[in-house]
Short mmCIF file of C-alpha atoms and ligand atoms in Angstrom, two decimals:
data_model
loop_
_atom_site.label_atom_id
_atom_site.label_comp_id
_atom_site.label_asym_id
_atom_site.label_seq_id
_atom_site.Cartn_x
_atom_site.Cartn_y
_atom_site.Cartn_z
CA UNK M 1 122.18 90.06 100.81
CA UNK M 2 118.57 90.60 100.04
CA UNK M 3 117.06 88.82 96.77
CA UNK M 4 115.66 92.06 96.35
CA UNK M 5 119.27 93.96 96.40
CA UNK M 6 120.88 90.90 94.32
CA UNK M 7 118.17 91.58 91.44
CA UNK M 8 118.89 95.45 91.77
CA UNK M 9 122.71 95.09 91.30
CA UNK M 10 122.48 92.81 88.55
CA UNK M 11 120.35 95.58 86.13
CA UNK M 12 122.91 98.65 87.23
CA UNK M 13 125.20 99.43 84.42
CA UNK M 14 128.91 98.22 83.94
CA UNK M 15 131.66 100.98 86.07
CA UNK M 16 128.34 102.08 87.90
CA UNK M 17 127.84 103.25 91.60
CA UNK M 18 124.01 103.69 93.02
CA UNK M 19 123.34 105.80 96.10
CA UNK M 20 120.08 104.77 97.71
CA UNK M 21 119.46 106.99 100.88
CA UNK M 22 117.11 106.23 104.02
CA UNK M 23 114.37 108.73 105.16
CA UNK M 24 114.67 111.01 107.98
CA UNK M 25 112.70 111.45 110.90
CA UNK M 26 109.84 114.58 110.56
CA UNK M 27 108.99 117.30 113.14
CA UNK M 28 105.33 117.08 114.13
CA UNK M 29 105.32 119.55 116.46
CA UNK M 30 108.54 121.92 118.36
CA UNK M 31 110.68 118.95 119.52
CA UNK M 32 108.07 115.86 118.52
CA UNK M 33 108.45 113.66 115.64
CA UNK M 34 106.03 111.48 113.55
CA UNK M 35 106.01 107.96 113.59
CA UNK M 36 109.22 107.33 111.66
CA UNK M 37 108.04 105.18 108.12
CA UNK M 38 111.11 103.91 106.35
CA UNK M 39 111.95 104.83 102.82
CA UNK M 40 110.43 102.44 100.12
CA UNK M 41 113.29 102.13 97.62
CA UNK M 42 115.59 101.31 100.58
CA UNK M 43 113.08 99.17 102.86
CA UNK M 44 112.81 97.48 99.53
CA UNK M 45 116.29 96.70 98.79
CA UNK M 46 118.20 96.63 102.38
CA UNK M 47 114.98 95.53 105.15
CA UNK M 48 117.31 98.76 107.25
CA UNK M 49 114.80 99.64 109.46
CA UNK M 50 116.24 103.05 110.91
CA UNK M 51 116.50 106.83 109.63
CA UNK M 52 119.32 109.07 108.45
CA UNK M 53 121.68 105.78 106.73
CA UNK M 54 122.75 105.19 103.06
CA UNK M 55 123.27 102.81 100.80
CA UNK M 56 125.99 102.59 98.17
CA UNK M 57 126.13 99.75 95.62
CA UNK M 58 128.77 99.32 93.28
CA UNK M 59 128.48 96.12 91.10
CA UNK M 60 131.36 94.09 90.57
CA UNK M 61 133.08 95.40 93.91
CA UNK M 62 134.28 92.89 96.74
CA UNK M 63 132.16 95.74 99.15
CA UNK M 64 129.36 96.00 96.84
CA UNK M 65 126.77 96.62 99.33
CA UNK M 66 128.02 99.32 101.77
CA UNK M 67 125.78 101.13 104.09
CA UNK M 68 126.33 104.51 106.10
CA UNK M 69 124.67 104.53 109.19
CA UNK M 70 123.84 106.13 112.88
CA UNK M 71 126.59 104.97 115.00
CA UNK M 72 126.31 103.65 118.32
CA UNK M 73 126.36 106.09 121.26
CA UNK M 74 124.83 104.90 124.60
CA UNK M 75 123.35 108.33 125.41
CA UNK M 76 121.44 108.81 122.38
CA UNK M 77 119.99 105.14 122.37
CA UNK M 78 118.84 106.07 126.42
CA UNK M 79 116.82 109.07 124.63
CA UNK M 80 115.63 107.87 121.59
CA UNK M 81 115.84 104.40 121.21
CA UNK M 82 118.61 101.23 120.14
CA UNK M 83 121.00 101.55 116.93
CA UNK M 84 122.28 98.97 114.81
CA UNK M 85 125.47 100.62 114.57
CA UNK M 86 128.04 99.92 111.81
CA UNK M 87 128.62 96.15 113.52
CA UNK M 88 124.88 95.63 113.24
CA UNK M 89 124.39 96.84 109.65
CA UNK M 90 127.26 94.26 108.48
CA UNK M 91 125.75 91.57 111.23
CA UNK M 92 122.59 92.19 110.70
CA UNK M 93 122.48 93.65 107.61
CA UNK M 94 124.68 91.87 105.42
CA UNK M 95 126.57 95.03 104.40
CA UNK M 96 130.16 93.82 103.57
CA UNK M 97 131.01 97.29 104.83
CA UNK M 98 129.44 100.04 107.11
CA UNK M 99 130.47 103.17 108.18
CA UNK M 100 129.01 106.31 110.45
CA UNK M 101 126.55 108.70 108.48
CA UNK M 102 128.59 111.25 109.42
CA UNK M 103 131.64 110.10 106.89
CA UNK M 104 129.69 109.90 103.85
CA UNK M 105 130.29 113.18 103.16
CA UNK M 106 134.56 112.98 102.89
CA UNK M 107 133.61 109.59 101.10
CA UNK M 108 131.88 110.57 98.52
CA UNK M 109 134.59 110.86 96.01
CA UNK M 110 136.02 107.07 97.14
CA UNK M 111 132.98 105.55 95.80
CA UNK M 112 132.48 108.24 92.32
CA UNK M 113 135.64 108.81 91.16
CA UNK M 114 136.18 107.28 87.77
CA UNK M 115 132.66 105.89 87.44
CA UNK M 116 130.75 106.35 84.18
CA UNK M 117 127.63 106.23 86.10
CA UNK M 118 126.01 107.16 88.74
CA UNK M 119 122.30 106.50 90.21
CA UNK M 120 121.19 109.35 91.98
CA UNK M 121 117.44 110.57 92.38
CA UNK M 122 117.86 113.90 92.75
CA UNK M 123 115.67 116.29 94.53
CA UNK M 124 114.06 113.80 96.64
CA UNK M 125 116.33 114.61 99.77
CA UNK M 126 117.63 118.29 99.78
CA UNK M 127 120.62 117.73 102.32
CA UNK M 128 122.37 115.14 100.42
CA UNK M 129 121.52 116.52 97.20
CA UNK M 130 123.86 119.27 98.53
CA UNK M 131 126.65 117.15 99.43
CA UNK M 132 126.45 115.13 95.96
CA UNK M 133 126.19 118.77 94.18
CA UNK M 134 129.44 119.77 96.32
CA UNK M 135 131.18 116.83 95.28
CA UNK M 136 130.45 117.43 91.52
CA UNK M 137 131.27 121.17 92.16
CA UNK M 138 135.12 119.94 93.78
CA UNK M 139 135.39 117.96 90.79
CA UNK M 140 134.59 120.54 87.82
CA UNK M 141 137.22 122.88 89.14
CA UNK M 142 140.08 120.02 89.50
CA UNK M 143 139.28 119.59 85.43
CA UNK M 144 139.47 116.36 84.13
CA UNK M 145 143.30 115.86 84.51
CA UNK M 146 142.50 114.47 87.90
CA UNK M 147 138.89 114.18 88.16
CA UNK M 148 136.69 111.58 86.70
CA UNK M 149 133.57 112.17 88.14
CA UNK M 150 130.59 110.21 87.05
CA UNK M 151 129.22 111.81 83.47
CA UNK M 152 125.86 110.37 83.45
CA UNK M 153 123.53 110.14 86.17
CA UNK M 154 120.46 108.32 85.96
CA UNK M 155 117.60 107.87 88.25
CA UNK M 156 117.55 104.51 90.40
CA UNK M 157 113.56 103.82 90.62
CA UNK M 158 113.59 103.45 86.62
CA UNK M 159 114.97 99.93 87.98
CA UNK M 160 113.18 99.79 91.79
CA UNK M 161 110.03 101.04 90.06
CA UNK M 162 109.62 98.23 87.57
CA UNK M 163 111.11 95.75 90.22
CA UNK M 164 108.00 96.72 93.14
CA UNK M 165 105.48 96.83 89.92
CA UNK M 166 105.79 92.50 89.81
CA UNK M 167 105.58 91.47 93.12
CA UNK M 168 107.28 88.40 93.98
CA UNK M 169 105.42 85.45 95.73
CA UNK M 170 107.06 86.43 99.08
CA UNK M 171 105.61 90.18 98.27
CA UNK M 172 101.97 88.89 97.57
CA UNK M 173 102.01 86.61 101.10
CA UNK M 174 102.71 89.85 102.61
CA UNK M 175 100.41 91.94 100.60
CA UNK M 176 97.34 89.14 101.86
CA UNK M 177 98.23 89.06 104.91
CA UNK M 178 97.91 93.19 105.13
CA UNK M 179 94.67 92.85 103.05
CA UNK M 180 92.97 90.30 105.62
CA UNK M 181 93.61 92.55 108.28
CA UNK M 182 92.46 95.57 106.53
CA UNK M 183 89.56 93.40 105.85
CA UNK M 184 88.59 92.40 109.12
CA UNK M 185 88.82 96.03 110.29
CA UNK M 186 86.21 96.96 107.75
CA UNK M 187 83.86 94.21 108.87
CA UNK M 188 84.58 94.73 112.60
CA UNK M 189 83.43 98.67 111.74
CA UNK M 190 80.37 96.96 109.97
CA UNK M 191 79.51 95.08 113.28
CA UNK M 192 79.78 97.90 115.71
CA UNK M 193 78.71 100.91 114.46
CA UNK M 194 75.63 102.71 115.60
CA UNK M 195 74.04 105.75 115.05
CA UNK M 196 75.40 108.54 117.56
CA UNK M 197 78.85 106.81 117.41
CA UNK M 198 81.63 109.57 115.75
CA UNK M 199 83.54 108.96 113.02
CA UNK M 200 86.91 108.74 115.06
CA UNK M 201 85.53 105.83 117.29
CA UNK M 202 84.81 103.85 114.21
CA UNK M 203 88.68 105.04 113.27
CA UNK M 204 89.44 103.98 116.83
CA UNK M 205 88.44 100.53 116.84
CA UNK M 206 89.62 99.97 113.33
CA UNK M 207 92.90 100.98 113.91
CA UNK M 208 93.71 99.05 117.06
CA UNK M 209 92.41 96.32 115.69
CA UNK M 210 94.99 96.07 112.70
CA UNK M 211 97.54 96.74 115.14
CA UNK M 212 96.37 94.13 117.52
CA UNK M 213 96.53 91.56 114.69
CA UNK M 214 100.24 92.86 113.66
CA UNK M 215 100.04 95.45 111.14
CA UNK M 216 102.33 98.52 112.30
CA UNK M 217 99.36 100.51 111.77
CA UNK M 218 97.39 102.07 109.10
CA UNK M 219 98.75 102.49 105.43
CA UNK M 220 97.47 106.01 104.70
CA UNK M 221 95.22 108.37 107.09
CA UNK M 222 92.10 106.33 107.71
CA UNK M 223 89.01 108.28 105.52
CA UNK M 224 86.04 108.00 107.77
CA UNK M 225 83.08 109.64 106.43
CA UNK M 226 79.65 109.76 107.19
CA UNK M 227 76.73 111.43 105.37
CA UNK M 228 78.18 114.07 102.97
CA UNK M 229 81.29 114.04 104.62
CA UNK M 230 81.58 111.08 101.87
CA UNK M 231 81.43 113.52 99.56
CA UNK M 232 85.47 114.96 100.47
CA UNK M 233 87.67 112.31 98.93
CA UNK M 234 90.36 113.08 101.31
CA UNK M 235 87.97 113.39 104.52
CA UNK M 236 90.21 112.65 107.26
CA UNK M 237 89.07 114.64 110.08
CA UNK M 238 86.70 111.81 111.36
CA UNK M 239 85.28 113.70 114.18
CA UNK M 240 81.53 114.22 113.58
CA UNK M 241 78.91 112.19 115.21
CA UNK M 242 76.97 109.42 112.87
CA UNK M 243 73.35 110.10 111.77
CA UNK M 244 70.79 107.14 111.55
CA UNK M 245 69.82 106.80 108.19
CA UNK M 246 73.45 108.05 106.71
CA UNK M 247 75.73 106.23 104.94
CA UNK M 248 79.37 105.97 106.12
CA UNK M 249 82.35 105.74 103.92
CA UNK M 250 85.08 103.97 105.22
CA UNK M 251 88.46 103.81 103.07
CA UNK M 252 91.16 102.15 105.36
CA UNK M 253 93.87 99.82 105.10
CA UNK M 254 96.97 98.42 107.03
CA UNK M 255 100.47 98.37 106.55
CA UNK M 256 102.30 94.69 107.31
CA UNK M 257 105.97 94.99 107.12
CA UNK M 258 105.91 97.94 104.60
CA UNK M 259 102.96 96.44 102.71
CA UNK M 260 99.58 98.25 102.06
CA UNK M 261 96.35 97.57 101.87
CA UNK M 262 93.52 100.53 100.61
CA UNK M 263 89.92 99.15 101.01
CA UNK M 264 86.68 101.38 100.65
CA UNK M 265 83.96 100.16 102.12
CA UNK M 266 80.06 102.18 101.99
CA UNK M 267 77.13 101.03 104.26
CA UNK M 268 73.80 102.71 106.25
CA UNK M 269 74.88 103.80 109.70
CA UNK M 270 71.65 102.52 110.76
CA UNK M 271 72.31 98.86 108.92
CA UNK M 272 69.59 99.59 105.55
CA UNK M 273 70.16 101.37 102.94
CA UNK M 274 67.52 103.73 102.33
CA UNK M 275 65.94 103.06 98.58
CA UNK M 276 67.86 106.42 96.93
CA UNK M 277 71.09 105.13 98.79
CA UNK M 278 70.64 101.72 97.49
CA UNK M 279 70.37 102.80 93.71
CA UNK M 280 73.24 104.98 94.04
CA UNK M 281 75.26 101.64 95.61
CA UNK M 282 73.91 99.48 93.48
CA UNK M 283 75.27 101.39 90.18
CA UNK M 284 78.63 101.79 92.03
CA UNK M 285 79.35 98.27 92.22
CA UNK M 286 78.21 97.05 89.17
CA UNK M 287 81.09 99.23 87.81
CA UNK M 288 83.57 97.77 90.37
CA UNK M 289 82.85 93.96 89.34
CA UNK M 290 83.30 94.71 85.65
CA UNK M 291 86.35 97.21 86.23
CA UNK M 292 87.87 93.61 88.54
CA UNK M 293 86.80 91.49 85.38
CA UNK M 294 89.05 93.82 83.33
CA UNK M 295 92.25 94.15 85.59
CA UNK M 296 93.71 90.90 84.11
CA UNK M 297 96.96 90.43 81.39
CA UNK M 298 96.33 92.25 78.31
CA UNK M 299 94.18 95.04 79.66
CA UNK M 300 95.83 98.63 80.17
CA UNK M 301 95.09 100.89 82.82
CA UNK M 302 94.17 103.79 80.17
CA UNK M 303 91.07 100.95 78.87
CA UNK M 304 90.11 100.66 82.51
CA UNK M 305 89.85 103.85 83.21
CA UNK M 306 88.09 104.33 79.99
CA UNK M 307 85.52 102.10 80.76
CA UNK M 308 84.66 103.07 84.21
CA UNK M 309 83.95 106.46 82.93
CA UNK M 310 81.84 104.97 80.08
CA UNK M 311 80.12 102.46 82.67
CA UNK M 312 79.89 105.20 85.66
CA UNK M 313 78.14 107.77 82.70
CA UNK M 314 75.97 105.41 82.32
CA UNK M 315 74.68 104.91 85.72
CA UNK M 316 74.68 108.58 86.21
CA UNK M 317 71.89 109.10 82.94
CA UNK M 318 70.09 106.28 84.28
CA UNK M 319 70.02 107.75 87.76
CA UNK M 320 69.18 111.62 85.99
CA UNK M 321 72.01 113.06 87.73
CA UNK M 322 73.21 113.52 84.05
CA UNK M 323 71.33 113.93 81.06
CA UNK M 324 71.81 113.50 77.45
CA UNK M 325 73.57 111.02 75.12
CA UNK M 326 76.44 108.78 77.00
CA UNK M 327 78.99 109.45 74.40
CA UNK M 328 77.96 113.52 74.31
CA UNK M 329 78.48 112.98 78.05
CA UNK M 330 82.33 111.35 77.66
CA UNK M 331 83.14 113.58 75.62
CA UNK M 332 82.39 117.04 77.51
CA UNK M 333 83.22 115.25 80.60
CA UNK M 334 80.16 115.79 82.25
CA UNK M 335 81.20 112.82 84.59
CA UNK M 336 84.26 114.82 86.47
CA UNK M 337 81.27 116.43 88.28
CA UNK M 338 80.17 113.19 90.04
CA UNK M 339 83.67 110.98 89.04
CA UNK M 340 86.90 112.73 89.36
CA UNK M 341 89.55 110.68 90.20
CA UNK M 342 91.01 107.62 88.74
CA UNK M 343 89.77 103.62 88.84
CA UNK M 344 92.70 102.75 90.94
CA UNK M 345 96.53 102.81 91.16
CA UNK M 346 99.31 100.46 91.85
CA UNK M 347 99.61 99.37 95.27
CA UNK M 348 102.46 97.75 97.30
CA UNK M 349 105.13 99.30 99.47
CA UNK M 350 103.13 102.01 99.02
CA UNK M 351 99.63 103.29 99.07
CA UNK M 352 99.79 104.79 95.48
CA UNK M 353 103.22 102.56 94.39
CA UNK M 354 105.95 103.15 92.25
CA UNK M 355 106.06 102.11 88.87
CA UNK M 356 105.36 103.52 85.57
CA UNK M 357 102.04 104.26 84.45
CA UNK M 358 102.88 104.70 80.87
CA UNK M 359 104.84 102.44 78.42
CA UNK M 360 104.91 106.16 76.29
CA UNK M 361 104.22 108.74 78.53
CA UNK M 362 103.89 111.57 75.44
CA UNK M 363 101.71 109.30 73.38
CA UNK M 364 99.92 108.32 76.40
CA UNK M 365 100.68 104.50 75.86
CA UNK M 366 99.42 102.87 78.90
CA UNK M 367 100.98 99.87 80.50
CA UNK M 368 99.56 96.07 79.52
CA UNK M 369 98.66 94.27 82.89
CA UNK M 370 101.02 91.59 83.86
CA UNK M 371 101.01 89.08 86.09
CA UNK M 372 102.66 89.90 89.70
CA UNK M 373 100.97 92.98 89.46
CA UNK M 374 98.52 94.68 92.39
CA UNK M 375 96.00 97.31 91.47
CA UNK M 376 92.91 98.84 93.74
CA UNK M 377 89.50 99.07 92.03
CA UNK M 378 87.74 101.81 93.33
CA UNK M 379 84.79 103.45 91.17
CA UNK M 380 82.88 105.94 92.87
CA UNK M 381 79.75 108.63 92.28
CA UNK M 382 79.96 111.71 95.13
CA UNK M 383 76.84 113.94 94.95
CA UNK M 384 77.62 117.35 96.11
CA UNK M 385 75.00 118.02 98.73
CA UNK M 386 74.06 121.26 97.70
CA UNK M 387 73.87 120.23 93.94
CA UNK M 388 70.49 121.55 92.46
CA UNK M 389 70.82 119.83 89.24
CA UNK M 390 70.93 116.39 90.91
CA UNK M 391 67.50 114.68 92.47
CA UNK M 392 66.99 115.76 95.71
CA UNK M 393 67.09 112.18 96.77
CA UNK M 394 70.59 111.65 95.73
CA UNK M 395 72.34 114.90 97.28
CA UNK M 396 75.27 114.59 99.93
CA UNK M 397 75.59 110.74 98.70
CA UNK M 398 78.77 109.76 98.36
CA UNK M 399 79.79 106.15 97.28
CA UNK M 400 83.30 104.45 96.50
CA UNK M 401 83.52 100.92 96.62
CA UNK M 402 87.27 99.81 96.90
CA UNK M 403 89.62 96.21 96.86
CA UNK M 404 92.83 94.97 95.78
CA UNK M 405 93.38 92.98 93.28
CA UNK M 406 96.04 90.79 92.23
CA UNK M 407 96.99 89.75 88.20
CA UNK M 408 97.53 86.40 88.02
CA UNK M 409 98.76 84.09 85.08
CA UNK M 410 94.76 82.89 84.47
CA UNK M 411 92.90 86.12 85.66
CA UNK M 412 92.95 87.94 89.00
CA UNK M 413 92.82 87.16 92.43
CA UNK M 414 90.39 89.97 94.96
CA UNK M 415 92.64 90.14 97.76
CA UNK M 416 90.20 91.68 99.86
CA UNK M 417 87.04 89.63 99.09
CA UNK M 418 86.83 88.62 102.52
CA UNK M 419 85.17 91.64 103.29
CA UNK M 420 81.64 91.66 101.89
CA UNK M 421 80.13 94.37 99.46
CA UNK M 422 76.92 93.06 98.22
CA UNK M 423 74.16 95.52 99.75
CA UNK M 424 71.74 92.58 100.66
CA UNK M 425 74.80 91.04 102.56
CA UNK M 426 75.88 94.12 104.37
CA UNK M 427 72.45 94.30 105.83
CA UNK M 428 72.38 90.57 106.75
CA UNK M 429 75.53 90.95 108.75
CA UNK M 430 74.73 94.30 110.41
CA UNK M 431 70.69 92.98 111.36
CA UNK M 432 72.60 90.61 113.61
CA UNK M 433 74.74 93.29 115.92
CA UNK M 434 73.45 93.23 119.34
N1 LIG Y 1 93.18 105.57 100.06
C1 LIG Y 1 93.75 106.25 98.99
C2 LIG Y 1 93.23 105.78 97.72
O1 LIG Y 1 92.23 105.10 97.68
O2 LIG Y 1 93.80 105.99 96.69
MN1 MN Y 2 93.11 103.50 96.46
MN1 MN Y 3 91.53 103.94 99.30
#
């Protein structure tokens, strides 16, 4: 059994069942499917790499790990590719007991019946939500002279999402190891790109090289913007041709066995920054190194955010794309026209990862940074290019300068430092492409 799934079944109530469901494959198009990506919660807690199974946990059982999966069947696996089976989930697996998907249905009541709890998340997966609401609908007519049907149901990431939120030091190896690929993508894109190159050949190269070096590809759709395509935070079309004397944004990271990486990267096309595009950087990641300084123990994400908005007004009165006193500024929110997203998000499993935010959601309480824990930093300033009020200068710039960063016990550790971000540097390395 996984470390992972051990730790799980020791927080689940007393008399308590969980049901932890895999994802299902997606129609891209008529009879195609997407890439299939595992569900977190379960990659997390059973490394079952396939669609359509299900988990159910029941601590203090003799089968207290017991999965539901495809079965074997010779002509499906000549279509569409090998099964486990039920043999390989309890082989493989180490489910004490497995059965086909298509029993969990009649099963239900086997593993609810006379449990006080159950862990459910509802609405997450519509087609088992029915089958769970049939089985409590079976039940309430039976009354309780017979039926015993869980009476509380509680949501299972409360416990996965504070679990994924302190990465173990198994997670972080993994979590580097997707970061230095990321990382070398991003400096590989510095090396080769050239004005008249599109977006999507930058994306090409990228992305086959994080699968060359073992990632399963990229964590999110690769953003590859140049000019005031930077501008769109979620630019993923990637298919116009670069301009000399444009900047491209580049926010692209890997996924290695589950894990993500999400690094922004902003350079000249042409290899110099032009003087305008070079102020706007240089505010940018002045922000970034102080908003890495504060991501250690103690800080909250609400003071981080706070004080990228206070450092980032700042920058934008001393650049005159805003004007008036800093704290009038805050306070209207004059920022959200240049700033409008957040200084970063957990990261793990997945791109934006689970875990809670707030310690008091209503009082707006924010989480103290622990050790374990991996956040991006990723300040940016995106000037609308047809913005009159800004300097002419400065329109259709759009800067967002991104890494990961680890809490430690003594400060932080910049996963993806590898990858360089000081303008004078990014011009040394791209003066030397051939
Ligand atoms: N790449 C998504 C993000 O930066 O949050
Ligand atoms: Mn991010
Ligand atoms: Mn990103």
């Amino acid at each position: 059994m996984r470390k992972q799934l051990k730790r799980f079944i020791d927080q689940l109530d007393e008399n308590s069942v969980a049901i932890i469901p895999a994802a299902h494959e997606k129609t891209r198009s008529y009879d195609s499917e997407y890439k299939f990506r595992q569900d977190s919660d379960f990659w997390y807690l059973t490394g079952f790499p396939e669609p359509d199974a299900i988990a159910v946990i029941t601590p203090g059982a003799k089968d207290d790990y017991v999965l539901y999966v495809r079965p074997r069947d010779p002509l499906m696996e000549t279509w569409y590719g090998r099964r486990q089976g039920t043999e390989g989930a309890v082989k493989n697996y180490g489910a004490k007991k497995a059965f086909s998907i298509e029993k969990f249905a009649d099963n239900i009541g086997r593993h609810l019946d006379g449990k006080d709890v159950l862990y459910y998340r509802f609405s997450s997966d519509n087609e088992l939500d029915a089958k769970m609401l049939d089985y409590f609908s079976e039940q309430r007519v039976r009354r309780l002279k017979t039926a015993y049907p869980p009476h509380t149901i509680k949501d299972p990431t409360l416990i996965t999402g504070e679990m994924r939120l302190h990465k173990t030091a198994e997670e972080v190896e993994l979590m580097q190891i997707s970061a230095n690929i990321a990382a070398e993508a991003h400096i590989l894109a510095m090396k080769k790109v050239k004005p008249g190159m599109t977006e999507g050949q930058v994306e090409a190269l990228m992305e086959a090289y994080m699968k060359d070096k073992g990632a399963s590809g990229v964590a999110y759709n690769s953003i590859v913007g140049g000019g005031a395509n930077a501008t769109i935070l979620h630019y993923v079309e990637n298919n116009m041709p670069l301009k000399d004397g444009d900047l491209l944004l580049i926010d692209a990271g890997a996924e290695f066995q589950g894990y993500a990486s999400d690094i922004t990267r902003t350079f000249p096309v042409n290899g110099k920054f032009t003087p305008a595009q070079r102020e706007v950087y240089d505010v940018v990641l002045d922000v970034q190194k102080k908003c890495i300084d504060l991501t250690v123990v103690g800080n909250t994400h609400m003071k981080r955010q706070e004080y990228s908005i206070e450092l980032l007004t700042e920058g934008m009165v001393k650049l005159g794309l805003l004007k008036g006193r800093t704290s009038d500024l805050i306070k209207k929110k004059a920022y959200l026209k240049y700033y409008m997203h957040g200084v970063g998000h957990w990261l793990g499993l997945d791109v934006h990862d689970a875990g809670r935010y707030y310690v008091d959601q209503q009082a707006k309480q924010s989480k103290p940074y622990a050790p374990g824990m991996v956040l991006t930093v990723e300040p940016g300033i995106y000037v609308p290019p047809d913005d009159k009020s800004a300097p002419a200068k400065y329109r259709g710039i759009g800067i967002r300068i991104e890494d990961d960063v680890l809490v430690t016990e003594s400060g932080n550790i910049n996963l993806t430092s590898k990858v360089t971000k000081e303008a004078d540097e990014i011009e040394a390395l791209m003066a030397k492409r051939k």
